[in-house]
Short mmCIF file of C-alpha atoms in Angstrom, two decimals:
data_model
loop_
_atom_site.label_atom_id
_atom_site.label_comp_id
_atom_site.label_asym_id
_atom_site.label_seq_id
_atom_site.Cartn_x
_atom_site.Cartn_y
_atom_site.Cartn_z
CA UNK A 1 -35.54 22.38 -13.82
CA UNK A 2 -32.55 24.38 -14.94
CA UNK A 3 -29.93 21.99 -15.45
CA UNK A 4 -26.82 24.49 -14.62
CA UNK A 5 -27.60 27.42 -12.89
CA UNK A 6 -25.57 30.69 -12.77
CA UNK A 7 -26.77 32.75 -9.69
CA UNK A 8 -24.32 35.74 -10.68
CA UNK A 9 -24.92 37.48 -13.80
CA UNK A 10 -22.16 40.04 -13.11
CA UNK A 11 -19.60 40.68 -10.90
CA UNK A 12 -16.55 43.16 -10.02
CA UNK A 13 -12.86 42.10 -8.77
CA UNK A 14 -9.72 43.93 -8.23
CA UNK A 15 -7.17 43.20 -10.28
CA UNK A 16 -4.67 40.48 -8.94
CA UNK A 17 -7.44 39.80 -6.39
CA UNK A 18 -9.00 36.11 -6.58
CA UNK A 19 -12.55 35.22 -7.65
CA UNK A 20 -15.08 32.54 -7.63
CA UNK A 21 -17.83 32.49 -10.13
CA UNK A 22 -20.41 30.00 -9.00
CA UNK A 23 -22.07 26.95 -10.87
CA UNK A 24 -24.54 24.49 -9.62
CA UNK A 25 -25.78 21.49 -11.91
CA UNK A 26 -28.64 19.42 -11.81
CA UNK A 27 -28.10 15.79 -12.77
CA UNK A 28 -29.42 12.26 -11.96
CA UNK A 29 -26.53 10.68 -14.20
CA UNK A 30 -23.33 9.19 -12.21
CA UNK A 31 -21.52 10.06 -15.28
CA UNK A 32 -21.18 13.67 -16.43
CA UNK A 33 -18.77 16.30 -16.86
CA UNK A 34 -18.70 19.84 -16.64
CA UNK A 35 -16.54 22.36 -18.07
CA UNK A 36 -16.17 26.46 -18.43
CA UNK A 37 -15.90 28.63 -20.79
CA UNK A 38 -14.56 32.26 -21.54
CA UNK A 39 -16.46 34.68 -23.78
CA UNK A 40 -14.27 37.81 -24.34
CA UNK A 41 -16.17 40.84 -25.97
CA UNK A 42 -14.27 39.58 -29.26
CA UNK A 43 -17.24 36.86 -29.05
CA UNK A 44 -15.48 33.36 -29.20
CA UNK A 45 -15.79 30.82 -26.73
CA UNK A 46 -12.23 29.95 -25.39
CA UNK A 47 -12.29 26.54 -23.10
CA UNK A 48 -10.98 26.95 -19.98
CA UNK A 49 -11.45 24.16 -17.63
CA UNK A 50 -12.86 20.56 -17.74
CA UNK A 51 -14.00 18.42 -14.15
CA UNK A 52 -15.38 14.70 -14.60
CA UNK A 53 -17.68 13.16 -12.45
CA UNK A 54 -15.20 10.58 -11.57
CA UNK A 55 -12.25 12.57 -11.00
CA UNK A 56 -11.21 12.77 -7.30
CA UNK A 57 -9.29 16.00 -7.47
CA UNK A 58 -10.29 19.26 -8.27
CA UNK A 59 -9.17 20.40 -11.77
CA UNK A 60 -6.32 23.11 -12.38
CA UNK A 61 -5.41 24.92 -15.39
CA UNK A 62 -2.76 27.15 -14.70
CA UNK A 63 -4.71 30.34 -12.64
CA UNK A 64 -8.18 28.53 -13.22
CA UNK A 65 -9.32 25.81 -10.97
CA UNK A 66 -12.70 23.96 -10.36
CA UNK A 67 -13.79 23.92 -6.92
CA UNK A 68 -15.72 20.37 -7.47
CA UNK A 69 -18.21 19.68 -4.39
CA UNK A 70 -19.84 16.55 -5.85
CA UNK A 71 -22.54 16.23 -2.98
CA UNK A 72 -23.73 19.82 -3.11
CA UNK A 73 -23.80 19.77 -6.90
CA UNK A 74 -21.72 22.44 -7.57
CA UNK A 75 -18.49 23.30 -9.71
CA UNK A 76 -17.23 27.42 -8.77
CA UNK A 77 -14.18 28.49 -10.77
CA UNK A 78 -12.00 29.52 -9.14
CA UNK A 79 -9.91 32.70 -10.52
CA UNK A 80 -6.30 33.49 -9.50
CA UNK A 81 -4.85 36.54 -9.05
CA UNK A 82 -7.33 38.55 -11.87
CA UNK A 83 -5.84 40.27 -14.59
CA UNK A 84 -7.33 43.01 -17.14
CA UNK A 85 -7.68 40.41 -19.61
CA UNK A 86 -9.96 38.16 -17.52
CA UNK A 87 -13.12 40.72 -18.23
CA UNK A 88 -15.78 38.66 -19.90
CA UNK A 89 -18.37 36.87 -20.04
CA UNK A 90 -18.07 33.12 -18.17
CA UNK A 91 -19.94 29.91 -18.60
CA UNK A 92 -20.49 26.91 -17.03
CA UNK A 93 -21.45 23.92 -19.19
CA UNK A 94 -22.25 19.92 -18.01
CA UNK A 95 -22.12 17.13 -20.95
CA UNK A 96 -24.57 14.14 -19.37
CA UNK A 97 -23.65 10.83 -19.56
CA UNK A 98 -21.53 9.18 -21.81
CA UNK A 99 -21.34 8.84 -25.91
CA UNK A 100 -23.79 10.95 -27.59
CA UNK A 101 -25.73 13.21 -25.63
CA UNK A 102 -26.39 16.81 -25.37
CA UNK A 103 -24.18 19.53 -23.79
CA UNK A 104 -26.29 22.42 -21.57
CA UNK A 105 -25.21 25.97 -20.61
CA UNK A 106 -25.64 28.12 -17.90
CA UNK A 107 -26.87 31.45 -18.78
CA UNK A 108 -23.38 33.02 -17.50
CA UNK A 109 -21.66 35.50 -15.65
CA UNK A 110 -20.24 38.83 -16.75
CA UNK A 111 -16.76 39.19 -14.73
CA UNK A 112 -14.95 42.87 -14.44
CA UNK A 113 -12.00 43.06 -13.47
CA UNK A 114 -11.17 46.53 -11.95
CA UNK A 115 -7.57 48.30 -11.80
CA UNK B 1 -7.11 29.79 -32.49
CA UNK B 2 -8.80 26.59 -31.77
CA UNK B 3 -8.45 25.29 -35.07
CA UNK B 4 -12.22 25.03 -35.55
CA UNK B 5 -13.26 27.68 -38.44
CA UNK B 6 -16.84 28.67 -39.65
CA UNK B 7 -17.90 31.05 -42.19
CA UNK B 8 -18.80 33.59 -43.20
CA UNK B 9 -18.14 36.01 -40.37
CA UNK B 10 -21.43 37.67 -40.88
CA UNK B 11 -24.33 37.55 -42.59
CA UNK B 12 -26.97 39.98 -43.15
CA UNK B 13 -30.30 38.72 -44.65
CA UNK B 14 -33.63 39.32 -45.57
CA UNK B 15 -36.91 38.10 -43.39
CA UNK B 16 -38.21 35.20 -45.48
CA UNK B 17 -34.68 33.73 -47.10
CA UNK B 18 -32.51 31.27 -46.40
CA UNK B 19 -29.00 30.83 -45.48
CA UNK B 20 -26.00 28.65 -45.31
CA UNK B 21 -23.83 28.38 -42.75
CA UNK B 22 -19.88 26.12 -42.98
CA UNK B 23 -18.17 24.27 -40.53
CA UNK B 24 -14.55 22.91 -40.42
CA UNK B 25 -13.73 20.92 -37.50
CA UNK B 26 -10.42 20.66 -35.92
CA UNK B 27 -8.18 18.41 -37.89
CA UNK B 28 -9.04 14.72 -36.75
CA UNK B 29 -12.22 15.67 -34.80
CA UNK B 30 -15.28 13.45 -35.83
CA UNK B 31 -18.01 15.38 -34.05
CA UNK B 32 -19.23 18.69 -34.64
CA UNK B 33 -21.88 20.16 -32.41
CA UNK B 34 -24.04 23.76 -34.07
CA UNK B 35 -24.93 25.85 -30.87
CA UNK B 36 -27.10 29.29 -31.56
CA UNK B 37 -26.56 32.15 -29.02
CA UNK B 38 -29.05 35.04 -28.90
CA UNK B 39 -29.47 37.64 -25.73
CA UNK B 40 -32.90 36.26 -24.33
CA UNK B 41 -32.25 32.84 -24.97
CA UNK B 42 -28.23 32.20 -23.92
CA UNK B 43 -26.18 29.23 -25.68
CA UNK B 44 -28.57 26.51 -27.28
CA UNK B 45 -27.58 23.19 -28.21
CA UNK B 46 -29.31 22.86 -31.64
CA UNK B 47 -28.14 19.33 -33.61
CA UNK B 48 -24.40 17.29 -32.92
CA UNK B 49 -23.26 15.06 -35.60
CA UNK B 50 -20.58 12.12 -35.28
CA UNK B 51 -18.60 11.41 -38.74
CA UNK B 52 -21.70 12.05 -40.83
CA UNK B 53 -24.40 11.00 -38.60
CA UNK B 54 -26.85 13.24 -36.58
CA UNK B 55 -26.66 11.88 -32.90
CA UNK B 56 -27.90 14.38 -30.67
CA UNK B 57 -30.58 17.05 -31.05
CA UNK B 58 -31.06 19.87 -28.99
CA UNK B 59 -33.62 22.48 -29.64
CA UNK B 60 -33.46 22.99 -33.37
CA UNK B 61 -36.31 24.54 -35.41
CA UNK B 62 -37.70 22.53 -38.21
CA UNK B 63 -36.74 25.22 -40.75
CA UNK B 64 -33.12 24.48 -39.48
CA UNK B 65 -31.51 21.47 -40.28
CA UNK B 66 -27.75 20.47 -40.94
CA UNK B 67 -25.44 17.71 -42.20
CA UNK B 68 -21.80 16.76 -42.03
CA UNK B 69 -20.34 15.80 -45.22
CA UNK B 70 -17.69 12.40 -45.54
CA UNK B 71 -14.58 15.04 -45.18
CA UNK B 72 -16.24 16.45 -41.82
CA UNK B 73 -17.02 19.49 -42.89
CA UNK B 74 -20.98 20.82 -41.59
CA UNK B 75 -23.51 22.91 -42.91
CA UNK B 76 -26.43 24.57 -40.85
CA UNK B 77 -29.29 25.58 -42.72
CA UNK B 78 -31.64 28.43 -42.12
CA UNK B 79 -34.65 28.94 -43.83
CA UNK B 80 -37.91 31.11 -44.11
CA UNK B 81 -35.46 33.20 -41.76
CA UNK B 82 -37.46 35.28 -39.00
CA UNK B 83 -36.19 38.56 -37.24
CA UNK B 84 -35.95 36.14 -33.76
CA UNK B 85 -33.24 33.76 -35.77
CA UNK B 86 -30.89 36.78 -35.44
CA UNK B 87 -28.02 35.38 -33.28
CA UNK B 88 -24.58 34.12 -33.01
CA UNK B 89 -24.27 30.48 -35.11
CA UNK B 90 -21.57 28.58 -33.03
CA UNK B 91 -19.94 25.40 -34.51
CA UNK B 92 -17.63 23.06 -31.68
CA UNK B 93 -15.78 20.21 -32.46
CA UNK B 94 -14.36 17.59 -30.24
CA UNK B 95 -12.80 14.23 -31.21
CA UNK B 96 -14.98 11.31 -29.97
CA UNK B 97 -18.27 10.65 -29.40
CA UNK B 98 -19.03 14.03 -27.28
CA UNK B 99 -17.02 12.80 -24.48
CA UNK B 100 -14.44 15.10 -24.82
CA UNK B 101 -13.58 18.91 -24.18
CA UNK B 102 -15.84 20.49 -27.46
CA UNK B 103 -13.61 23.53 -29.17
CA UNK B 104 -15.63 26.05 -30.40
CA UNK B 105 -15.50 28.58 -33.82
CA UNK B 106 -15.35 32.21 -33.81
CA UNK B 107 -19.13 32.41 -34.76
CA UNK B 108 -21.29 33.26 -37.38
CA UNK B 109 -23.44 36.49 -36.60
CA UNK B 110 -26.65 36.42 -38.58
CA UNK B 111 -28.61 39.25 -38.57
CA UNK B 112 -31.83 38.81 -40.43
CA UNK B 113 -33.59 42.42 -41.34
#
């Protein structure tokens, strides 16, 4: 089984419009933590936005937040007002468990952002 | 700038050879993680290492392998390069043990011809 899944692999919003780019994760581990990530066409991976499985409120980083619905496995970014700049490529990512362990990827979603 | 830097930039190669790849963590970080993105296969954890010491391993060929030296710095070898190892190299560092948020490098494009 796919351990994050990224049901949209592109999608269109109007500039200064808001957008939610959805991740689900698949994880038997109380402790985890998931984070996105920004791919420009540039290529570098720019973090955006970390959750924790123990945290009780949803994460906010300025116009990003995490929509965190712990029972339903899922953690949707959540986009404020869209700007130009936004247009790229957008991945979800879940570190299981604590100390050393492995990091997994979804496969990502391609976000325009229209004029 | 994350403060994470890898070189070189690119790299354009023969089938058959064998490559090096350098990695400069953020200053203070003690892990560094190697992650290879290609267009079928998305972002792959290959190998993390924790002040010198592999701890992690993702799915890393066995012509790959890396180290981290004692002043943090990594390496990720290539060798007996195929056309399917062309991809995007990504080193990330993050502080502890893998706990925390992992920064990532501009990349390393590798195109092998």
């Amino acid at each position: 089984a796919q351990k994050i899944t990224q049901t949209q692999p592109g999608m269109f919003v109007q500039e200064k419009e808001a957008v939610t780019l959805d991740c689900t994760y698949d994880t038997s581990d109380p402790s985890y933590g998931l984070f996105w990530y920004k791919q420009p066409s540039s290529g570098e991976m720019i973090f955006l936005i970390y959750q924790g499985s123990y945290d009780q409120q949803n994460a906010t980083e300025g116009r990003y937040s995490l929509n965190f619905q712990k029972a339903r496995k899922s953690a949707n970014l959540v986009i404020s007002a869209s700007q130009l700049g936004d247009s790229a490529m957008y991945f979800c990512a879940m570190r299981e468990g604590t100390g050393f362990n492995k990091f997994y990827f979804g496969s990502g979603t391609k976000l325009n952002v229209k004029p | 700038d994350s403060g994470v830097t890898q070189t070189p930039k690119h790299l354009i190669t023969a089938t058959g050879q064998r490559v090096t790849l350098r990695c400069s963590p953020r200053s203070g970080d003690l892990s560094v993680y190697w992650y290879q993105q290609s267009l079928d296969q998305g972002l792959q954890f290959l190998i993390q290492y924790y002040n010198g010491e592999e701890r992690a391993k993702g799915n890393i060929l066995e012509r790959f392998s890396a180290q981290q030296f004692p002043d943090l710095h990594s390496e990720l070898n290539l060798s007996s390069l195929e056309l399917g190892d062309s991809a995007l190299y990504f080193c990330a560092s993050s502080s502890r043990l893998g706990t925390d948020t992992q920064y990532f490098g501009p990349g390393t494009r590798l195109t092998v011809l």
